[in-house]
Amino acid sequence: MYMVTTTWRHDKPIEEENMRKQLSMLKDRTGSHDVIDVIWFEIDEVTHGSALICSSKEAYDKDLKARNSSRDDRGLKMLREETGENFAVMSGL
């Protein structure tokens, strides 16, 4: 599995219902087992964090272009990103 954590800045305060709709559209778009899960969480009213779990680095790379284009349309600015292969997962122990 491949993990990506990011922090995002919004132009306006976060609208939780709109964020849920965006995540639902992502779920419909991926339609495969490449993206295992996505978790978005509020840091403050204009900043959110995310954790993305993909089946592999190749799966992450494959979906990257589509993710980037949808971000540009929503007025988001990425503040940080970390990526890497998972090497220990508590639920798998």
mmCIF file of C-alpha atoms in Angstrom:
data_model
loop_
_atom_site.group_PDB
_atom_site.id
_atom_site.type_symbol
_atom_site.label_atom_id
_atom_site.label_comp_id
_atom_site.label_asym_id
_atom_site.label_seq_id
_atom_site.Cartn_x
_atom_site.Cartn_y
_atom_site.Cartn_z
ATOM 1 C CA MET A 1 0.000 0.000 0.000
ATOM 2 C CA TYR A 2 1.031 3.596 -0.603
ATOM 3 C CA MET A 3 0.173 6.482 1.756
ATOM 4 C CA VAL A 4 -0.175 10.188 1.025
ATOM 5 C CA THR A 5 -0.809 12.871 3.647
ATOM 6 C CA THR A 6 -1.494 16.477 2.683
ATOM 7 C CA THR A 7 -2.606 19.794 4.149
ATOM 8 C CA TRP A 8 -4.774 22.192 2.111
ATOM 9 C CA ARG A 9 -5.755 25.857 2.376
ATOM 10 C CA HIS A 10 -9.186 26.951 1.079
ATOM 11 C CA ASP A 11 -10.079 30.398 -0.287
ATOM 12 C CA LYS A 12 -13.245 30.427 1.849
ATOM 13 C CA PRO A 13 -14.397 28.647 5.019
ATOM 14 C CA ILE A 14 -14.894 24.908 4.514
ATOM 15 C CA GLU A 15 -18.444 23.786 3.772
ATOM 16 C CA GLU A 16 -18.618 20.259 5.161
ATOM 17 C CA GLU A 17 -21.540 19.137 2.984
ATOM 18 C CA ASN A 18 -19.759 20.328 -0.169
ATOM 19 C CA MET A 19 -16.617 18.455 0.926
ATOM 20 C CA ARG A 20 -18.665 15.258 1.375
ATOM 21 C CA LYS A 21 -20.069 15.692 -2.151
ATOM 22 C CA GLN A 22 -16.543 16.146 -3.547
ATOM 23 C CA LEU A 23 -15.402 12.984 -1.785
ATOM 24 C CA SER A 24 -18.429 11.101 -3.104
ATOM 25 C CA MET A 25 -17.557 12.201 -6.661
ATOM 26 C CA LEU A 26 -13.983 10.984 -6.111
ATOM 27 C CA LYS A 27 -15.339 7.625 -4.979
ATOM 28 C CA ASP A 28 -17.483 7.376 -8.116
ATOM 29 C CA ARG A 29 -14.567 8.443 -10.354
ATOM 30 C CA THR A 30 -12.061 5.932 -9.053
ATOM 31 C CA GLY A 31 -14.425 2.962 -9.289
ATOM 32 C CA SER A 32 -11.632 0.496 -8.543
ATOM 33 C CA HIS A 33 -9.530 -0.909 -5.756
ATOM 34 C CA ASP A 34 -6.621 1.432 -6.599
ATOM 35 C CA VAL A 35 -7.746 4.026 -4.033
ATOM 36 C CA ILE A 36 -8.454 2.123 -0.822
ATOM 37 C CA ASP A 37 -9.573 5.051 1.336
ATOM 38 C CA VAL A 38 -9.521 8.830 1.679
ATOM 39 C CA ILE A 39 -9.979 10.697 4.960
ATOM 40 C CA TRP A 40 -10.430 14.460 5.141
ATOM 41 C CA PHE A 41 -10.317 16.292 8.469
ATOM 42 C CA GLU A 42 -10.695 19.917 9.559
ATOM 43 C CA ILE A 43 -7.665 21.716 10.961
ATOM 44 C CA ASP A 44 -9.370 25.119 11.123
ATOM 45 C CA GLU A 45 -12.190 26.808 9.202
ATOM 46 C CA VAL A 46 -10.092 27.282 6.023
ATOM 47 C CA THR A 47 -7.573 24.412 6.327
ATOM 48 C CA HIS A 48 -8.073 20.671 5.999
ATOM 49 C CA GLY A 49 -5.810 17.660 6.125
ATOM 50 C CA SER A 50 -6.116 14.434 4.194
ATOM 51 C CA ALA A 51 -4.871 10.878 4.265
ATOM 52 C CA LEU A 52 -5.032 8.878 1.026
ATOM 53 C CA ILE A 53 -4.338 5.151 0.935
ATOM 54 C CA CYS A 54 -3.677 3.587 -2.470
ATOM 55 C CA SER A 55 -3.034 -0.028 -3.377
ATOM 56 C CA SER A 56 0.435 0.902 -4.759
ATOM 57 C CA LYS A 57 2.623 3.789 -5.909
ATOM 58 C CA GLU A 58 1.584 2.961 -9.474
ATOM 59 C CA ALA A 59 -2.081 3.379 -8.481
ATOM 60 C CA TYR A 60 -1.247 6.746 -6.896
ATOM 61 C CA ASP A 61 0.594 7.914 -10.028
ATOM 62 C CA LYS A 62 -2.242 6.734 -12.289
ATOM 63 C CA ASP A 63 -4.868 8.813 -10.479
ATOM 64 C CA LEU A 64 -2.667 11.891 -9.824
ATOM 65 C CA LYS A 65 -3.619 13.888 -12.950
ATOM 66 C CA ALA A 66 -7.360 13.596 -12.290
ATOM 67 C CA ARG A 67 -6.928 14.587 -8.636
ATOM 68 C CA ASN A 68 -4.849 17.647 -9.542
ATOM 69 C CA SER A 69 -7.342 18.969 -12.103
ATOM 70 C CA SER A 70 -10.249 18.798 -9.654
ATOM 71 C CA ARG A 71 -8.215 20.646 -7.012
ATOM 72 C CA ASP A 72 -7.523 23.599 -9.306
ATOM 73 C CA ASP A 73 -11.252 24.050 -9.907
ATOM 74 C CA ARG A 74 -12.032 24.353 -6.183
ATOM 75 C CA GLY A 75 -9.634 27.101 -5.091
ATOM 76 C CA LEU A 76 -7.361 24.890 -3.011
ATOM 77 C CA LYS A 77 -3.690 25.438 -2.293
ATOM 78 C CA MET A 78 -1.556 22.541 -1.107
ATOM 79 C CA LEU A 79 0.565 23.515 1.908
ATOM 80 C CA ARG A 80 2.445 20.217 2.274
ATOM 81 C CA GLU A 81 2.550 16.628 1.025
ATOM 82 C CA GLU A 82 4.301 13.478 2.206
ATOM 83 C CA THR A 83 4.196 10.161 0.351
ATOM 84 C CA GLY A 84 5.573 6.708 0.945
ATOM 85 C CA GLU A 85 5.130 2.957 1.022
ATOM 86 C CA ASN A 86 3.363 1.635 4.121
ATOM 87 C CA PHE A 87 5.605 -0.618 6.200
ATOM 88 C CA ALA A 88 3.521 -1.146 9.361
ATOM 89 C CA VAL A 89 -0.284 -1.054 9.650
ATOM 90 C CA MET A 90 -1.854 -1.789 13.035
ATOM 91 C CA SER A 91 -5.034 -3.359 11.563
ATOM 92 C CA GLY A 92 -2.850 -5.815 9.672
ATOM 93 C CA LEU A 93 -1.007 -7.079 12.754
#
